[in-house]
Short mmCIF file of N, CA and C and ligand atoms in Angstrom, two decimals:
data_model
loop_
_atom_site.label_atom_id
_atom_site.label_comp_id
_atom_site.label_asym_id
_atom_site.label_seq_id
_atom_site.Cartn_x
_atom_site.Cartn_y
_atom_site.Cartn_z
N MET A 11 -124.63 6.30 -51.17
CA MET A 11 -125.00 5.07 -50.50
C MET A 11 -124.11 3.91 -50.95
N SER A 12 -123.36 4.13 -52.04
CA SER A 12 -122.56 3.02 -52.58
C SER A 12 -121.40 2.72 -51.65
N THR A 13 -121.11 1.44 -51.50
CA THR A 13 -119.94 1.03 -50.71
C THR A 13 -118.77 0.68 -51.62
N HIS A 14 -118.96 0.85 -52.94
CA HIS A 14 -117.87 0.55 -53.86
C HIS A 14 -116.79 1.61 -53.72
N PRO A 15 -115.52 1.22 -53.95
CA PRO A 15 -114.45 2.23 -53.96
C PRO A 15 -114.67 3.19 -55.11
N SER A 16 -114.03 4.33 -55.04
CA SER A 16 -114.12 5.32 -56.11
C SER A 16 -113.80 4.66 -57.44
N PRO A 17 -114.57 4.96 -58.48
CA PRO A 17 -114.28 4.37 -59.77
C PRO A 17 -112.93 4.79 -60.32
N ALA A 18 -112.36 5.88 -59.78
CA ALA A 18 -111.05 6.33 -60.24
C ALA A 18 -109.93 5.50 -59.60
N ARG A 19 -110.25 4.71 -58.56
CA ARG A 19 -109.22 3.91 -57.88
C ARG A 19 -109.26 2.50 -58.44
N ARG A 20 -108.18 2.10 -59.10
CA ARG A 20 -108.17 0.80 -59.77
C ARG A 20 -107.01 -0.03 -59.27
N GLY A 21 -107.27 -1.31 -59.04
CA GLY A 21 -106.22 -2.22 -58.61
C GLY A 21 -105.79 -3.12 -59.75
N GLY A 22 -104.64 -3.73 -59.55
CA GLY A 22 -104.14 -4.69 -60.52
C GLY A 22 -102.94 -5.40 -59.97
N GLY A 23 -102.44 -6.36 -60.72
CA GLY A 23 -101.26 -7.09 -60.28
C GLY A 23 -100.94 -8.23 -61.21
N CYS A 24 -99.89 -8.95 -60.84
CA CYS A 24 -99.40 -10.05 -61.67
C CYS A 24 -100.19 -11.32 -61.37
N GLN A 25 -99.92 -12.35 -62.16
CA GLN A 25 -100.69 -13.59 -62.01
C GLN A 25 -100.37 -14.35 -60.73
N CYS A 26 -99.16 -14.20 -60.17
CA CYS A 26 -98.84 -14.97 -58.95
C CYS A 26 -99.16 -14.19 -57.69
N GLY A 27 -99.42 -12.89 -57.79
CA GLY A 27 -99.80 -12.09 -56.63
C GLY A 27 -98.63 -11.47 -55.89
N ALA A 28 -97.40 -11.69 -56.34
CA ALA A 28 -96.24 -11.11 -55.66
C ALA A 28 -96.18 -9.60 -55.84
N VAL A 29 -96.72 -9.11 -56.96
CA VAL A 29 -96.70 -7.67 -57.24
C VAL A 29 -98.13 -7.18 -57.41
N ARG A 30 -98.50 -6.16 -56.63
CA ARG A 30 -99.83 -5.55 -56.72
C ARG A 30 -99.66 -4.04 -56.80
N TYR A 31 -100.59 -3.40 -57.51
CA TYR A 31 -100.54 -1.94 -57.62
C TYR A 31 -101.93 -1.35 -57.49
N GLU A 32 -101.94 -0.04 -57.27
CA GLU A 32 -103.19 0.70 -57.25
C GLU A 32 -102.98 2.01 -58.00
N ILE A 33 -103.99 2.37 -58.79
CA ILE A 33 -103.96 3.62 -59.54
C ILE A 33 -105.07 4.52 -59.01
N ASP A 34 -104.69 5.69 -58.53
CA ASP A 34 -105.66 6.62 -57.96
C ASP A 34 -105.87 7.78 -58.92
N ALA A 35 -106.35 7.46 -60.11
CA ALA A 35 -106.58 8.47 -61.15
C ALA A 35 -107.35 7.81 -62.27
N PRO A 36 -108.05 8.61 -63.06
CA PRO A 36 -108.70 8.03 -64.25
C PRO A 36 -107.64 7.51 -65.22
N LEU A 37 -107.94 6.42 -65.88
CA LEU A 37 -107.02 5.90 -66.90
C LEU A 37 -107.08 6.80 -68.13
N GLU A 38 -105.93 6.95 -68.81
CA GLU A 38 -105.84 7.84 -69.97
C GLU A 38 -104.99 7.19 -71.06
N LYS A 39 -105.14 7.70 -72.28
CA LYS A 39 -104.37 7.20 -73.43
C LYS A 39 -104.43 5.66 -73.50
N ILE A 40 -105.62 5.12 -73.37
CA ILE A 40 -105.78 3.66 -73.41
C ILE A 40 -105.66 3.22 -74.87
N HIS A 41 -104.76 2.25 -75.13
CA HIS A 41 -104.50 1.88 -76.53
C HIS A 41 -104.03 0.44 -76.67
N LEU A 42 -104.08 -0.02 -77.90
CA LEU A 42 -103.44 -1.28 -78.27
C LEU A 42 -102.23 -0.92 -79.11
N CYS A 43 -101.04 -1.48 -78.78
CA CYS A 43 -99.84 -1.23 -79.57
C CYS A 43 -99.41 -2.52 -80.26
N HIS A 44 -99.38 -2.46 -81.59
CA HIS A 44 -99.03 -3.62 -82.41
C HIS A 44 -97.57 -3.60 -82.83
N CYS A 45 -96.77 -2.66 -82.31
CA CYS A 45 -95.38 -2.55 -82.78
C CYS A 45 -94.61 -3.82 -82.43
N ARG A 46 -93.54 -4.07 -83.18
CA ARG A 46 -92.78 -5.31 -83.04
C ARG A 46 -92.18 -5.43 -81.64
N MET A 47 -91.78 -4.29 -81.05
CA MET A 47 -91.17 -4.35 -79.71
C MET A 47 -92.20 -4.76 -78.67
N CYS A 48 -93.42 -4.23 -78.77
CA CYS A 48 -94.46 -4.64 -77.82
C CYS A 48 -94.84 -6.09 -78.02
N GLN A 49 -94.90 -6.53 -79.28
CA GLN A 49 -95.21 -7.95 -79.52
C GLN A 49 -94.21 -8.84 -78.79
N ARG A 50 -92.92 -8.50 -78.87
CA ARG A 50 -91.89 -9.33 -78.25
C ARG A 50 -91.93 -9.21 -76.72
N ALA A 51 -92.13 -7.99 -76.24
CA ALA A 51 -92.13 -7.78 -74.79
C ALA A 51 -93.30 -8.47 -74.11
N LEU A 52 -94.45 -8.52 -74.80
CA LEU A 52 -95.64 -9.14 -74.24
C LEU A 52 -95.75 -10.61 -74.63
N GLY A 53 -94.96 -11.02 -75.66
CA GLY A 53 -95.09 -12.38 -76.16
C GLY A 53 -96.45 -12.61 -76.76
N ASN A 54 -96.98 -11.58 -77.40
CA ASN A 54 -98.35 -11.66 -77.88
C ASN A 54 -98.53 -10.83 -79.15
N ALA A 55 -99.72 -10.84 -79.69
CA ALA A 55 -99.98 -10.17 -80.97
C ALA A 55 -99.95 -8.66 -80.85
N PHE A 56 -100.21 -8.15 -79.66
CA PHE A 56 -100.17 -6.70 -79.41
C PHE A 56 -100.14 -6.47 -77.91
N ALA A 57 -99.79 -5.24 -77.51
CA ALA A 57 -99.85 -4.84 -76.11
C ALA A 57 -101.12 -4.04 -75.89
N ALA A 58 -101.82 -4.30 -74.81
CA ALA A 58 -102.99 -3.51 -74.42
C ALA A 58 -102.59 -2.71 -73.18
N LEU A 59 -102.55 -1.37 -73.31
CA LEU A 59 -101.95 -0.52 -72.28
C LEU A 59 -102.87 0.64 -71.90
N ALA A 60 -102.88 0.97 -70.62
CA ALA A 60 -103.67 2.09 -70.11
C ALA A 60 -102.75 2.97 -69.26
N GLY A 61 -102.81 4.30 -69.47
CA GLY A 61 -101.88 5.20 -68.83
C GLY A 61 -102.45 5.92 -67.62
N CYS A 62 -101.51 6.45 -66.82
CA CYS A 62 -101.85 7.35 -65.72
C CYS A 62 -100.59 8.12 -65.36
N PRO A 63 -100.71 9.26 -64.66
CA PRO A 63 -99.50 9.97 -64.22
C PRO A 63 -98.65 9.05 -63.33
N LYS A 64 -97.31 9.13 -63.50
CA LYS A 64 -96.42 8.21 -62.78
C LYS A 64 -96.64 8.26 -61.26
N GLU A 65 -96.92 9.45 -60.74
CA GLU A 65 -97.05 9.57 -59.28
C GLU A 65 -98.38 9.02 -58.78
N ARG A 66 -99.30 8.66 -59.68
CA ARG A 66 -100.59 8.12 -59.25
C ARG A 66 -100.61 6.59 -59.26
N LEU A 67 -99.51 5.98 -59.66
CA LEU A 67 -99.38 4.51 -59.62
C LEU A 67 -98.57 4.15 -58.37
N ARG A 68 -99.16 3.34 -57.49
CA ARG A 68 -98.53 3.00 -56.22
C ARG A 68 -98.40 1.48 -56.15
N TRP A 69 -97.21 0.99 -55.78
CA TRP A 69 -97.01 -0.45 -55.61
C TRP A 69 -97.46 -0.83 -54.21
N THR A 70 -98.47 -1.66 -54.08
CA THR A 70 -99.02 -2.02 -52.78
C THR A 70 -98.48 -3.35 -52.28
N ARG A 71 -97.88 -4.14 -53.16
CA ARG A 71 -97.18 -5.36 -52.74
C ARG A 71 -96.05 -5.62 -53.73
N GLY A 72 -94.84 -5.82 -53.21
CA GLY A 72 -93.70 -6.06 -54.08
C GLY A 72 -93.45 -4.90 -55.01
N ALA A 73 -92.68 -5.16 -56.05
CA ALA A 73 -92.37 -4.15 -57.07
C ALA A 73 -91.92 -4.90 -58.31
N PRO A 74 -92.16 -4.31 -59.47
CA PRO A 74 -91.75 -5.01 -60.68
C PRO A 74 -90.25 -4.95 -60.90
N LYS A 75 -89.71 -5.95 -61.56
CA LYS A 75 -88.35 -5.87 -62.10
C LYS A 75 -88.44 -5.06 -63.39
N LEU A 76 -87.42 -4.23 -63.64
CA LEU A 76 -87.46 -3.33 -64.80
C LEU A 76 -86.48 -3.78 -65.87
N TYR A 77 -86.88 -3.68 -67.11
CA TYR A 77 -86.00 -3.95 -68.26
C TYR A 77 -86.07 -2.77 -69.21
N ALA A 78 -84.90 -2.19 -69.50
CA ALA A 78 -84.85 -1.09 -70.47
C ALA A 78 -84.85 -1.71 -71.86
N SER A 79 -86.01 -1.81 -72.46
CA SER A 79 -86.13 -2.47 -73.76
C SER A 79 -85.60 -1.62 -74.90
N SER A 80 -85.33 -0.35 -74.64
CA SER A 80 -84.70 0.53 -75.62
C SER A 80 -84.04 1.66 -74.86
N SER A 81 -83.42 2.57 -75.63
CA SER A 81 -82.79 3.74 -75.02
C SER A 81 -83.84 4.72 -74.50
N LEU A 82 -85.09 4.51 -74.84
CA LEU A 82 -86.13 5.49 -74.51
C LEU A 82 -87.09 5.04 -73.42
N ALA A 83 -87.19 3.72 -73.18
CA ALA A 83 -88.29 3.24 -72.34
C ALA A 83 -87.90 2.03 -71.51
N THR A 84 -88.66 1.83 -70.42
CA THR A 84 -88.47 0.72 -69.51
C THR A 84 -89.77 -0.06 -69.38
N ARG A 85 -89.65 -1.37 -69.30
CA ARG A 85 -90.82 -2.23 -69.12
C ARG A 85 -90.68 -2.98 -67.81
N GLY A 86 -91.76 -3.00 -67.02
CA GLY A 86 -91.76 -3.67 -65.73
C GLY A 86 -92.53 -4.98 -65.79
N PHE A 87 -92.03 -5.97 -65.04
CA PHE A 87 -92.68 -7.28 -65.03
C PHE A 87 -92.44 -7.94 -63.69
N CYS A 88 -93.25 -8.92 -63.35
CA CYS A 88 -93.04 -9.66 -62.11
C CYS A 88 -91.87 -10.62 -62.28
N ALA A 89 -90.85 -10.50 -61.41
CA ALA A 89 -89.67 -11.35 -61.51
C ALA A 89 -89.99 -12.79 -61.13
N ASP A 90 -91.09 -13.02 -60.42
CA ASP A 90 -91.45 -14.39 -60.00
C ASP A 90 -92.24 -15.13 -61.07
N CYS A 91 -93.21 -14.46 -61.68
CA CYS A 91 -94.10 -15.17 -62.62
C CYS A 91 -94.04 -14.64 -64.04
N GLY A 92 -93.35 -13.52 -64.27
CA GLY A 92 -93.14 -13.03 -65.63
C GLY A 92 -94.25 -12.18 -66.21
N THR A 93 -95.31 -11.94 -65.47
CA THR A 93 -96.41 -11.12 -66.02
C THR A 93 -95.91 -9.73 -66.40
N PRO A 94 -96.10 -9.31 -67.65
CA PRO A 94 -95.76 -7.92 -68.02
C PRO A 94 -96.72 -6.95 -67.32
N LEU A 95 -96.17 -5.89 -66.72
CA LEU A 95 -96.98 -5.00 -65.90
C LEU A 95 -96.97 -3.55 -66.37
N THR A 96 -95.80 -3.02 -66.77
CA THR A 96 -95.74 -1.59 -67.07
C THR A 96 -94.91 -1.30 -68.31
N PHE A 97 -95.13 -0.12 -68.84
CA PHE A 97 -94.31 0.46 -69.90
C PHE A 97 -94.24 1.95 -69.63
N ALA A 98 -93.02 2.52 -69.71
CA ALA A 98 -92.89 3.97 -69.50
C ALA A 98 -91.69 4.51 -70.25
N TYR A 99 -91.89 5.64 -70.94
CA TYR A 99 -90.76 6.37 -71.48
C TYR A 99 -90.04 7.06 -70.33
N HIS A 100 -88.68 7.08 -70.39
CA HIS A 100 -87.89 7.66 -69.30
C HIS A 100 -88.32 9.10 -69.02
N GLU A 101 -88.53 9.86 -70.07
CA GLU A 101 -88.74 11.30 -69.92
C GLU A 101 -90.20 11.67 -69.67
N ALA A 102 -91.10 10.71 -69.80
CA ALA A 102 -92.53 11.04 -69.79
C ALA A 102 -93.08 11.13 -68.38
N ALA A 103 -94.16 11.85 -68.23
CA ALA A 103 -94.84 11.97 -66.94
C ALA A 103 -95.83 10.83 -66.73
N ARG A 104 -96.03 10.03 -67.77
CA ARG A 104 -97.06 8.99 -67.72
C ARG A 104 -96.44 7.60 -67.71
N VAL A 105 -97.07 6.69 -66.98
CA VAL A 105 -96.72 5.27 -67.03
C VAL A 105 -97.94 4.52 -67.53
N TYR A 106 -97.70 3.44 -68.24
CA TYR A 106 -98.80 2.59 -68.72
C TYR A 106 -98.77 1.26 -67.98
N VAL A 107 -99.94 0.76 -67.63
CA VAL A 107 -100.03 -0.60 -67.11
C VAL A 107 -100.68 -1.48 -68.17
N THR A 108 -100.38 -2.76 -68.13
CA THR A 108 -101.01 -3.69 -69.06
C THR A 108 -102.47 -3.87 -68.66
N ILE A 109 -103.36 -3.74 -69.65
CA ILE A 109 -104.79 -3.82 -69.35
C ILE A 109 -105.14 -5.18 -68.75
N GLY A 110 -104.45 -6.22 -69.22
CA GLY A 110 -104.73 -7.56 -68.70
C GLY A 110 -104.36 -7.73 -67.24
N SER A 111 -103.48 -6.86 -66.70
CA SER A 111 -103.11 -6.98 -65.29
C SER A 111 -104.06 -6.21 -64.38
N LEU A 112 -104.95 -5.39 -64.96
CA LEU A 112 -105.95 -4.69 -64.15
C LEU A 112 -106.97 -5.68 -63.59
N ASP A 113 -107.47 -5.40 -62.40
CA ASP A 113 -108.52 -6.25 -61.83
C ASP A 113 -109.79 -6.16 -62.66
N ASP A 114 -110.01 -5.00 -63.31
CA ASP A 114 -111.19 -4.80 -64.14
C ASP A 114 -110.78 -4.37 -65.55
N PRO A 115 -110.25 -5.32 -66.33
CA PRO A 115 -109.79 -4.94 -67.67
C PRO A 115 -110.91 -4.44 -68.57
N ALA A 116 -112.13 -4.87 -68.31
CA ALA A 116 -113.26 -4.41 -69.14
C ALA A 116 -113.49 -2.92 -68.98
N GLY A 117 -112.99 -2.34 -67.87
CA GLY A 117 -113.17 -0.92 -67.62
C GLY A 117 -112.12 -0.05 -68.30
N ALA A 118 -111.30 -0.64 -69.18
CA ALA A 118 -110.25 0.12 -69.87
C ALA A 118 -110.36 -0.08 -71.37
N PRO A 119 -111.41 0.47 -71.99
CA PRO A 119 -111.59 0.28 -73.44
C PRO A 119 -110.60 1.14 -74.23
N PRO A 120 -109.87 0.53 -75.18
CA PRO A 120 -108.90 1.29 -75.97
C PRO A 120 -109.57 2.29 -76.89
N ALA A 121 -108.79 3.36 -77.21
CA ALA A 121 -109.31 4.43 -78.09
C ALA A 121 -108.54 4.53 -79.40
N ILE A 122 -107.37 3.85 -79.48
CA ILE A 122 -106.55 3.98 -80.70
C ILE A 122 -105.61 2.78 -80.80
N HIS A 123 -105.18 2.49 -82.02
CA HIS A 123 -104.15 1.48 -82.29
C HIS A 123 -102.85 2.20 -82.62
N TYR A 124 -101.73 1.81 -81.96
CA TYR A 124 -100.41 2.26 -82.35
C TYR A 124 -99.64 1.10 -82.98
N GLY A 125 -98.48 1.41 -83.57
CA GLY A 125 -97.64 0.37 -84.17
C GLY A 125 -98.32 -0.33 -85.32
N ALA A 126 -99.13 0.41 -86.08
CA ALA A 126 -99.95 -0.20 -87.12
C ALA A 126 -99.11 -0.88 -88.20
N GLU A 127 -97.80 -0.48 -88.31
CA GLU A 127 -96.95 -1.08 -89.35
C GLU A 127 -96.70 -2.56 -89.09
N SER A 128 -96.84 -3.02 -87.83
CA SER A 128 -96.58 -4.42 -87.50
C SER A 128 -97.85 -5.21 -87.19
N TRP A 129 -99.00 -4.62 -87.52
CA TRP A 129 -100.29 -5.31 -87.34
C TRP A 129 -100.21 -6.68 -88.02
N LEU A 130 -100.49 -7.74 -87.29
CA LEU A 130 -100.40 -9.08 -87.86
C LEU A 130 -101.54 -9.30 -88.86
N PRO A 131 -101.19 -9.82 -90.02
CA PRO A 131 -102.17 -9.88 -91.11
C PRO A 131 -103.38 -10.74 -90.79
N TRP A 132 -103.25 -11.69 -89.84
CA TRP A 132 -104.38 -12.55 -89.53
C TRP A 132 -105.26 -11.98 -88.41
N LEU A 133 -104.87 -10.84 -87.86
CA LEU A 133 -105.64 -10.27 -86.75
C LEU A 133 -106.76 -9.37 -87.28
N GLN A 134 -107.98 -9.74 -87.03
CA GLN A 134 -109.13 -8.98 -87.49
C GLN A 134 -109.81 -8.31 -86.30
N LEU A 135 -109.76 -6.98 -86.26
CA LEU A 135 -110.47 -6.22 -85.22
C LEU A 135 -111.34 -5.19 -85.93
N CYS A 136 -112.62 -5.40 -85.91
CA CYS A 136 -113.55 -4.50 -86.62
C CYS A 136 -114.06 -3.45 -85.64
N ASP A 137 -113.13 -2.65 -85.10
CA ASP A 137 -113.50 -1.71 -84.04
C ASP A 137 -113.63 -0.28 -84.56
N GLY A 138 -113.20 -0.01 -85.79
CA GLY A 138 -113.33 1.34 -86.34
C GLY A 138 -112.41 2.37 -85.70
N LEU A 139 -111.45 1.94 -84.84
CA LEU A 139 -110.57 2.90 -84.17
C LEU A 139 -109.45 3.35 -85.10
N PRO A 140 -108.92 4.57 -84.91
CA PRO A 140 -107.81 5.03 -85.74
C PRO A 140 -106.56 4.19 -85.53
N ARG A 141 -105.68 4.16 -86.56
CA ARG A 141 -104.46 3.36 -86.53
C ARG A 141 -103.28 4.23 -86.92
N GLU A 142 -102.25 4.30 -86.04
CA GLU A 142 -101.04 5.08 -86.32
C GLU A 142 -99.84 4.17 -86.37
N ALA A 143 -98.91 4.44 -87.31
CA ALA A 143 -97.66 3.69 -87.39
C ALA A 143 -96.65 4.28 -86.41
N THR A 144 -95.68 3.44 -85.96
CA THR A 144 -94.66 3.89 -85.02
C THR A 144 -93.87 5.07 -85.58
N ALA A 145 -93.56 5.01 -86.87
CA ALA A 145 -92.75 6.07 -87.49
C ALA A 145 -93.47 7.41 -87.51
N ASP A 146 -94.76 7.40 -87.23
CA ASP A 146 -95.49 8.67 -87.16
C ASP A 146 -95.07 9.49 -85.94
N ASP A 147 -94.41 8.82 -84.95
CA ASP A 147 -94.00 9.50 -83.73
C ASP A 147 -92.54 9.91 -83.85
N PRO A 148 -92.24 11.20 -84.03
CA PRO A 148 -90.85 11.64 -84.25
C PRO A 148 -89.92 11.35 -83.08
N ARG A 149 -90.46 11.18 -81.84
CA ARG A 149 -89.61 10.91 -80.69
C ARG A 149 -88.91 9.57 -80.82
N LEU A 150 -89.46 8.65 -81.61
CA LEU A 150 -88.94 7.29 -81.65
C LEU A 150 -87.83 7.10 -82.69
N ARG A 151 -87.56 8.12 -83.48
CA ARG A 151 -86.60 7.94 -84.58
C ARG A 151 -85.17 7.82 -84.08
N SER A 152 -84.85 8.34 -82.88
CA SER A 152 -83.49 8.27 -82.36
C SER A 152 -83.29 7.11 -81.40
N MET A 153 -84.27 6.22 -81.31
CA MET A 153 -84.24 5.14 -80.33
C MET A 153 -83.20 4.07 -80.67
N THR A 154 -82.47 3.58 -79.63
CA THR A 154 -81.61 2.41 -79.76
C THR A 154 -82.31 1.23 -79.11
N VAL A 155 -82.53 0.18 -79.86
CA VAL A 155 -83.25 -0.99 -79.35
C VAL A 155 -82.31 -1.86 -78.53
N HIS A 156 -82.74 -2.29 -77.33
CA HIS A 156 -81.95 -3.18 -76.47
C HIS A 156 -82.43 -4.62 -76.52
N GLN A 157 -83.61 -4.85 -77.08
CA GLN A 157 -84.09 -6.22 -77.20
C GLN A 157 -83.12 -7.01 -78.09
N ALA A 158 -82.93 -8.29 -77.76
CA ALA A 158 -82.06 -9.13 -78.57
C ALA A 158 -82.66 -9.30 -79.95
N PRO A 159 -81.79 -9.41 -80.96
CA PRO A 159 -82.33 -9.63 -82.31
C PRO A 159 -82.98 -11.01 -82.41
N PRO A 160 -83.93 -11.17 -83.32
CA PRO A 160 -84.58 -12.47 -83.47
C PRO A 160 -83.59 -13.52 -83.95
N GLY A 161 -83.87 -14.77 -83.63
CA GLY A 161 -83.09 -15.88 -84.16
C GLY A 161 -81.90 -16.27 -83.34
ZN1 ZN B 230 -96.03 -12.56 -60.17
ZN1 ZN B 231 -95.39 -0.74 -78.93
#
């Protein structure tokens, strides 16, 4: 009897509305990443990201501009308003969207913290979730960073 869309179908987009997307799959690998690269890419204390198979993310208005922030991954953002929208490893089958760009961010509760080595000392999250450092992931050891150095 419900007239609501399937709970597996989720919309999102940037703050100016030029770029909109739809995900036709359950969100997976929902996490907060505190690594230094995500901090810089998001301009924030951490990135909040939710994944889905790449083929299940559809751009319904516009498309993000892409920046290869390293030799391993690309980040998408709205070229008009700058909202960070996506993160994806080149070789992976999964793409992540920023939880804040989802129409229903409350429906994407994180399950783990990544990038724990760069956790900001003033950030207090009493969530009891596991915390992994970036160096724990062997795929990242051969990465070449493309982000400009600080300063
Ligand atoms: Zn925009
Ligand atoms: Zn990160």
